[in-house]
Every structure is written in C-alpha cells, then in structure tokens.
Amino acid sequence: DQQVKQNSPSLSVQEGRISILNCDYTNSMFDYFLWYKKYPAEGPTFLISISSIKDKNEDGRFTVFLNKSAKHLSLHIVPSQPGDSAVYFCAGRPETSGSRLTFGEGTQLTVNP
Amino acid sequence: ETGVTQTPRHLVMGMTNKKSLKCEQHLGHNAMYWYKQSAKKPLELMFVYSLEERVENNSVPSRFSPECPNSSHLFLHLHTLQPEDSALYLCASSQDYTGAPETQYFGPGTRLLVL
C-alpha cells in the first residue's frame, strides 16, 4: 500500500512560467508534509513543509498548498528557473512519528531556458 | 568535512560477495537512517538508529545487516544479495528521532549494482 503517490514521473516547464508538482496521500494520520529536492549525484535536501492545520505555506518562489479533504498537496514554483531542474519528492509524516517520513516516487522537473 | 558523507559512491558486487556501505555524519545528530531507492519507486525506510540503538527495522531481509558503532557512523553490511537489491542506498541523519522532520539531512547515496 503506497501511502504517498506522485503520479507524474516528469514535468517540463518553460523558464519564467509556473511549475506545479502534485502529490496524493492516503494516510489520514499524516500531520506534516514536506517537499525535498534532489539533484543528480546528491542526496535529497529539504525544501518546504506544511502542517496539516494549514492550507498554504509560502517561502520565496515556493508555495505548498494542502487540501486535506482531497488528501492532496501541490508545490508551486514561480517563476521557474533552470536551476530548479531536479527530482522533487513529496513526504508525509504520521502523527507523533517525529522524523519518520513516508516518501512518494518523485517527479523529475525540467525547466527549459 | 561537513554534512553526511557516504562511501563508496558506486559499488558493483556479485551475489556471493560481502561488502559494507559506510555513512558518516558531522552534524552532531543523534539519529541515523538507511533508505533504499529502487528505480521508479519511493524511498523506502530500512533501518533507524537513535542514540546507537536500532529503533526501527522495516521487514528488511537478513542479508542486510546494519551496524551503528557510535552516533556519527552507520554501516550497512551486505551479503549474498540478489540482483533486485540493486538500488540507490541513502543514509540520513537528524537531530533526534522524535524531532522535527525538517532536520533530516541526506547523504549523496551509494549506487549499488548486484550482478
């Protein structure tokens, strides 16, 4: 049972446009969601997070939206830059699980100049 | 050196070989993790150590044997692996196992190929 799913394995966007990466989850016990970004030959790095009591969190060009009723979250990057090209992982944390995370498969984002 | 380092970065081994993956963190963290990422699959948590004690073992076959001699080092000993064990093995650390999830820092991974 895959609890976190990223149904788009890849996404291609023009520089300056908006990138929208989607993530669906099934575990209603998740109380915290995170997005990680991974460049080739490097480990994933934390990008942005959102608590389940919020529906939006913004950090510069990155905004995460959470729709609890739909069990869906999305990451918006605007404007997209070529340096944003990477694999993006969505992750959920079950309540009271501290640092324990459940990840999705990842989406490869390519931002074309 | 800072952050989380892993060696080797690439490893090719036969099914009868014994090898070990090494992870070292220079962040003063108390929790360390092994993840496996197979092609087109999510990162799967394998083991968690907190203060050098194993706190999670997610139904990982016994051909994978973790070792945490101190809070800065984590090993994954491999023996009689199968070709389907070929994957990227990622190590991570966090301040504490029960702490905020944003504190989880990853190493670059070891790309393992089992022939």
mmCIF file of C-alpha atoms in Angstrom:
data_model
loop_
_atom_site.group_PDB
_atom_site.id
_atom_site.type_symbol
_atom_site.label_atom_id
_atom_site.label_comp_id
_atom_site.label_asym_id
_atom_site.label_seq_id
_atom_site.Cartn_x
_atom_site.Cartn_y
_atom_site.Cartn_z
ATOM 1 C CA ASP A 1 0.000 0.000 0.000
ATOM 2 C CA GLN A 2 1.721 3.139 -1.215
ATOM 3 C CA GLN A 3 0.665 5.920 1.113
ATOM 4 C CA VAL A 4 2.185 8.791 -0.847
ATOM 5 C CA LYS A 5 1.866 8.963 -4.614
ATOM 6 C CA GLN A 6 3.270 11.323 -7.161
ATOM 7 C CA ASN A 7 1.505 10.338 -10.345
ATOM 8 C CA SER A 8 3.581 12.418 -12.734
ATOM 9 C CA PRO A 9 7.068 10.967 -13.154
ATOM 10 C CA SER A 10 8.164 14.015 -15.115
ATOM 11 C CA LEU A 11 7.220 17.613 -15.849
ATOM 12 C CA SER A 12 8.705 20.040 -18.352
ATOM 13 C CA VAL A 13 8.198 23.807 -17.988
ATOM 14 C CA GLN A 14 9.494 26.929 -19.709
ATOM 15 C CA GLU A 15 11.703 29.278 -17.712
ATOM 16 C CA GLY A 16 9.674 32.035 -16.053
ATOM 17 C CA ARG A 17 6.467 30.009 -16.023
ATOM 18 C CA ILE A 18 4.836 28.276 -13.077
ATOM 19 C CA SER A 19 5.716 24.689 -12.173
ATOM 20 C CA ILE A 20 3.051 22.714 -10.334
ATOM 21 C CA LEU A 21 4.003 19.391 -8.798
ATOM 22 C CA ASN A 22 1.282 17.230 -7.325
ATOM 23 C CA CYS A 23 1.138 14.668 -4.570
ATOM 24 C CA ASP A 24 -1.682 12.500 -3.199
ATOM 25 C CA TYR A 25 -1.743 10.607 0.064
ATOM 26 C CA THR A 26 -3.943 8.004 1.675
ATOM 27 C CA ASN A 27 -2.882 8.044 5.327
ATOM 28 C CA SER A 28 -5.203 10.309 7.307
ATOM 29 C CA MET A 29 -2.763 10.172 10.216
ATOM 30 C CA PHE A 30 -0.231 12.318 8.391
ATOM 31 C CA ASP A 31 0.068 15.614 10.225
ATOM 32 C CA TYR A 32 3.039 17.100 8.437
ATOM 33 C CA PHE A 33 4.117 17.176 4.801
ATOM 34 C CA LEU A 34 7.435 18.024 3.268
ATOM 35 C CA TRP A 35 8.949 18.530 -0.144
ATOM 36 C CA TYR A 36 12.524 17.526 -0.845
ATOM 37 C CA LYS A 37 14.578 18.358 -3.905
ATOM 38 C CA LYS A 38 17.285 16.092 -5.330
ATOM 39 C CA TYR A 39 19.964 16.910 -7.856
ATOM 40 C CA PRO A 40 21.843 14.085 -9.613
ATOM 41 C CA ALA A 41 24.653 12.584 -7.523
ATOM 42 C CA GLU A 42 23.430 14.407 -4.408
ATOM 43 C CA GLY A 43 21.127 13.424 -1.578
ATOM 44 C CA PRO A 44 17.648 14.938 -1.207
ATOM 45 C CA THR A 45 17.555 18.318 0.525
ATOM 46 C CA PHE A 46 14.633 19.782 2.440
ATOM 47 C CA LEU A 47 12.738 22.452 0.510
ATOM 48 C CA ILE A 48 9.489 23.413 2.233
ATOM 49 C CA SER A 49 6.959 21.926 4.634
ATOM 50 C CA ILE A 50 3.377 22.385 5.752
ATOM 51 C CA SER A 51 1.489 21.381 8.847
ATOM 52 C CA SER A 52 -1.896 19.712 8.407
ATOM 53 C CA ILE A 53 -3.545 22.576 10.278
ATOM 54 C CA LYS A 54 -2.646 24.953 7.456
ATOM 55 C CA ASP A 55 -3.651 25.036 3.825
ATOM 56 C CA LYS A 56 -0.782 27.107 2.467
ATOM 57 C CA ASN A 57 2.841 27.816 3.207
ATOM 58 C CA GLU A 58 4.997 30.141 1.181
ATOM 59 C CA ASP A 59 8.762 30.585 1.037
ATOM 60 C CA GLY A 60 10.026 32.850 -1.691
ATOM 61 C CA ARG A 61 9.279 31.318 -5.083
ATOM 62 C CA PHE A 62 7.971 28.119 -3.478
ATOM 63 C CA THR A 63 4.432 27.646 -2.173
ATOM 64 C CA VAL A 64 2.893 24.435 -0.913
ATOM 65 C CA PHE A 65 -0.879 24.009 -0.861
ATOM 66 C CA LEU A 66 -2.681 21.368 1.170
ATOM 67 C CA ASN A 67 -6.220 20.154 0.532
ATOM 68 C CA LYS A 68 -6.968 17.796 3.415
ATOM 69 C CA SER A 69 -10.412 16.797 2.231
ATOM 70 C CA ALA A 70 -8.948 15.655 -1.086
ATOM 71 C CA LYS A 71 -5.774 14.306 0.554
ATOM 72 C CA HIS A 72 -3.802 16.266 -1.979
ATOM 73 C CA LEU A 73 -0.911 18.667 -1.851
ATOM 74 C CA SER A 74 0.907 20.602 -4.508
ATOM 75 C CA LEU A 75 4.124 22.532 -4.822
ATOM 76 C CA HIS A 76 4.100 25.702 -6.911
ATOM 77 C CA ILE A 77 7.333 27.222 -8.147
ATOM 78 C CA VAL A 78 7.030 30.637 -9.709
ATOM 79 C CA PRO A 79 8.861 31.856 -11.640
ATOM 80 C CA SER A 80 10.599 28.620 -12.574
ATOM 81 C CA GLN A 81 14.324 28.762 -13.204
ATOM 82 C CA PRO A 82 16.656 26.303 -14.986
ATOM 83 C CA GLY A 83 18.373 25.677 -11.632
ATOM 84 C CA ASP A 84 15.096 24.266 -10.327
ATOM 85 C CA SER A 85 15.536 21.253 -12.617
ATOM 86 C CA ALA A 86 15.707 18.324 -10.199
ATOM 87 C CA VAL A 87 13.677 15.445 -8.803
ATOM 88 C CA TYR A 88 11.098 16.584 -6.260
ATOM 89 C CA PHE A 89 9.909 14.210 -3.544
ATOM 90 C CA CYS A 90 6.784 14.649 -1.504
ATOM 91 C CA ALA A 91 6.763 13.112 2.002
ATOM 92 C CA GLY A 92 4.267 12.726 4.808
ATOM 93 C CA ARG A 93 4.828 12.188 8.496
ATOM 94 C CA PRO A 94 2.418 10.185 10.623
ATOM 95 C CA GLU A 95 1.332 11.965 13.769
ATOM 96 C CA THR A 96 3.781 11.677 16.692
ATOM 97 C CA SER A 97 6.344 9.958 14.470
ATOM 98 C CA GLY A 98 8.999 12.594 14.860
ATOM 99 C CA SER A 99 11.405 12.400 11.972
ATOM 100 C CA ARG A 100 9.944 9.267 10.364
ATOM 101 C CA LEU A 101 8.840 10.061 6.797
ATOM 102 C CA THR A 102 6.943 8.248 4.034
ATOM 103 C CA PHE A 103 8.031 9.349 0.574
ATOM 104 C CA GLY A 104 6.489 9.420 -2.873
ATOM 105 C CA GLU A 105 8.246 8.220 -6.033
ATOM 106 C CA GLY A 106 9.424 11.645 -7.075
ATOM 107 C CA THR A 107 8.763 13.897 -10.092
ATOM 108 C CA GLN A 108 11.554 14.951 -12.429
ATOM 109 C CA LEU A 109 11.141 18.659 -13.167
ATOM 110 C CA THR A 110 12.926 20.111 -16.183
ATOM 111 C CA VAL A 111 12.906 23.876 -16.638
ATOM 112 C CA ASN A 112 13.881 24.834 -20.167
ATOM 113 C CA PRO A 113 15.692 28.150 -20.821
ATOM 114 C CA GLU B 1 34.175 17.841 6.112
ATOM 115 C CA THR B 2 30.586 18.778 6.878
ATOM 116 C CA GLY B 3 27.185 17.157 6.400
ATOM 117 C CA VAL B 4 26.524 13.490 5.689
ATOM 118 C CA THR B 5 29.027 11.506 3.657
ATOM 119 C CA GLN B 6 28.707 8.040 2.186
ATOM 120 C CA THR B 7 31.299 5.650 0.802
ATOM 121 C CA PRO B 8 31.638 4.139 -1.650
ATOM 122 C CA ARG B 9 29.585 6.208 -4.078
ATOM 123 C CA HIS B 10 29.313 3.306 -6.509
ATOM 124 C CA LEU B 11 29.578 -0.423 -5.879
ATOM 125 C CA VAL B 12 29.304 -3.443 -8.134
ATOM 126 C CA MET B 13 29.190 -6.801 -6.414
ATOM 127 C CA GLY B 14 28.429 -10.410 -7.190
ATOM 128 C CA MET B 15 25.744 -12.335 -5.371
ATOM 129 C CA THR B 16 28.284 -14.231 -3.288
ATOM 130 C CA ASN B 17 30.288 -11.181 -2.202
ATOM 131 C CA LYS B 18 30.287 -9.470 1.166
ATOM 132 C CA LYS B 19 30.598 -5.709 1.199
ATOM 133 C CA SER B 20 29.806 -2.811 3.512
ATOM 134 C CA LEU B 21 28.392 0.657 2.955
ATOM 135 C CA LYS B 22 29.587 3.413 5.250
ATOM 136 C CA CYS B 23 27.844 6.583 6.353
ATOM 137 C CA GLU B 24 29.315 9.334 8.482
ATOM 138 C CA GLN B 25 27.630 12.468 9.753
ATOM 139 C CA HIS B 26 29.440 15.539 11.019
ATOM 140 C CA LEU B 27 26.354 17.331 12.337
ATOM 141 C CA GLY B 28 26.235 16.110 15.916
ATOM 142 C CA HIS B 29 22.940 14.320 15.259
ATOM 143 C CA ASN B 30 21.584 11.511 17.400
ATOM 144 C CA ALA B 31 19.506 9.601 14.836
ATOM 145 C CA MET B 32 20.630 7.897 11.627
ATOM 146 C CA TYR B 33 18.649 6.218 8.858
ATOM 147 C CA TRP B 34 19.142 3.855 5.925
ATOM 148 C CA TYR B 35 16.822 4.254 2.928
ATOM 149 C CA LYS B 36 16.613 2.283 -0.295
ATOM 150 C CA GLN B 37 15.513 3.845 -3.556
ATOM 151 C CA SER B 38 14.806 1.461 -6.398
ATOM 152 C CA ALA B 39 14.079 2.735 -9.881
ATOM 153 C CA LYS B 40 10.701 4.485 -10.130
ATOM 154 C CA LYS B 41 9.844 3.598 -6.526
ATOM 155 C CA PRO B 42 9.567 5.754 -3.409
ATOM 156 C CA LEU B 43 12.355 5.964 -0.899
ATOM 157 C CA GLU B 44 11.841 3.052 1.474
ATOM 158 C CA LEU B 45 12.949 3.362 5.055
ATOM 159 C CA MET B 46 15.043 0.334 6.023
ATOM 160 C CA PHE B 47 16.514 0.984 9.453
ATOM 161 C CA VAL B 48 16.562 3.729 12.069
ATOM 162 C CA TYR B 49 19.085 4.139 14.853
ATOM 163 C CA SER B 50 18.606 6.533 17.738
ATOM 164 C CA LEU B 51 21.497 7.039 20.140
ATOM 165 C CA GLU B 52 23.194 3.991 18.605
ATOM 166 C CA GLU B 53 20.206 1.768 19.319
ATOM 167 C CA ARG B 54 18.132 0.303 16.494
ATOM 168 C CA VAL B 55 14.587 1.600 16.846
ATOM 169 C CA GLU B 56 13.136 0.501 13.522
ATOM 170 C CA ASN B 57 13.647 -2.432 11.195
ATOM 171 C CA ASN B 58 11.090 -2.325 8.410
ATOM 172 C CA SER B 59 10.930 -6.001 7.421
ATOM 173 C CA VAL B 60 14.299 -5.855 5.753
ATOM 174 C CA PRO B 61 15.798 -9.229 4.707
ATOM 175 C CA SER B 62 18.626 -10.503 6.881
ATOM 176 C CA ARG B 63 21.099 -10.230 4.003
ATOM 177 C CA PHE B 64 21.177 -6.542 5.005
ATOM 178 C CA SER B 65 22.785 -6.053 8.400
ATOM 179 C CA PRO B 66 23.114 -2.547 9.899
ATOM 180 C CA GLU B 67 25.658 -1.503 12.476
ATOM 181 C CA CYS B 68 25.892 1.756 14.412
ATOM 182 C CA PRO B 69 29.102 1.770 16.470
ATOM 183 C CA ASN B 70 28.634 5.393 17.548
ATOM 184 C CA SER B 71 26.310 8.291 16.828
ATOM 185 C CA SER B 72 28.464 9.541 13.930
ATOM 186 C CA HIS B 73 28.827 6.325 11.968
ATOM 187 C CA LEU B 74 26.401 3.914 10.376
ATOM 188 C CA PHE B 75 27.218 0.839 8.321
ATOM 189 C CA LEU B 76 25.154 -1.435 6.145
ATOM 190 C CA HIS B 77 26.746 -4.846 5.748
ATOM 191 C CA LEU B 78 25.714 -6.722 2.623
ATOM 192 C CA HIS B 79 25.999 -10.448 1.937
ATOM 193 C CA THR B 80 24.512 -12.823 -0.609
ATOM 194 C CA LEU B 81 22.481 -10.080 -2.238
ATOM 195 C CA GLN B 82 20.120 -10.579 -5.160
ATOM 196 C CA PRO B 83 20.011 -8.612 -8.418
ATOM 197 C CA GLU B 84 16.750 -6.975 -7.265
ATOM 198 C CA ASP B 85 18.699 -5.391 -4.411
ATOM 199 C CA SER B 86 20.358 -3.116 -6.947
ATOM 200 C CA ALA B 87 19.328 0.400 -5.951
ATOM 201 C CA LEU B 88 20.477 3.704 -4.541
ATOM 202 C CA TYR B 89 21.097 3.404 -0.802
ATOM 203 C CA LEU B 90 20.744 6.671 1.048
ATOM 204 C CA CYS B 91 21.850 7.452 4.550
ATOM 205 C CA ALA B 92 20.302 10.291 6.539
ATOM 206 C CA SER B 93 20.642 11.776 9.976
ATOM 207 C CA SER B 94 18.502 14.019 12.166
ATOM 208 C CA GLN B 95 18.978 15.804 15.439
ATOM 209 C CA ASP B 96 16.692 13.366 17.222
ATOM 210 C CA TYR B 97 14.398 10.565 16.126
ATOM 211 C CA THR B 98 11.437 12.290 17.740
ATOM 212 C CA GLY B 99 12.324 15.742 16.470
ATOM 213 C CA ALA B 100 11.120 17.924 13.624
ATOM 214 C CA PRO B 101 11.246 16.138 10.256
ATOM 215 C CA GLU B 102 12.940 19.067 8.542
ATOM 216 C CA THR B 103 16.094 18.207 10.439
ATOM 217 C CA GLN B 104 16.653 15.073 8.366
ATOM 218 C CA TYR B 105 19.758 15.512 6.224
ATOM 219 C CA PHE B 106 20.700 13.057 3.487
ATOM 220 C CA GLY B 107 23.991 11.824 2.160
ATOM 221 C CA PRO B 108 24.635 11.544 -1.596
ATOM 222 C CA GLY B 109 23.939 7.808 -1.637
ATOM 223 C CA THR B 110 25.705 4.664 -2.793
ATOM 224 C CA ARG B 111 24.636 3.330 -6.187
ATOM 225 C CA LEU B 112 24.722 -0.463 -5.833
ATOM 226 C CA LEU B 113 24.627 -2.944 -8.693
ATOM 227 C CA VAL B 114 24.346 -6.642 -7.904
ATOM 228 C CA LEU B 115 25.322 -8.973 -10.724
#
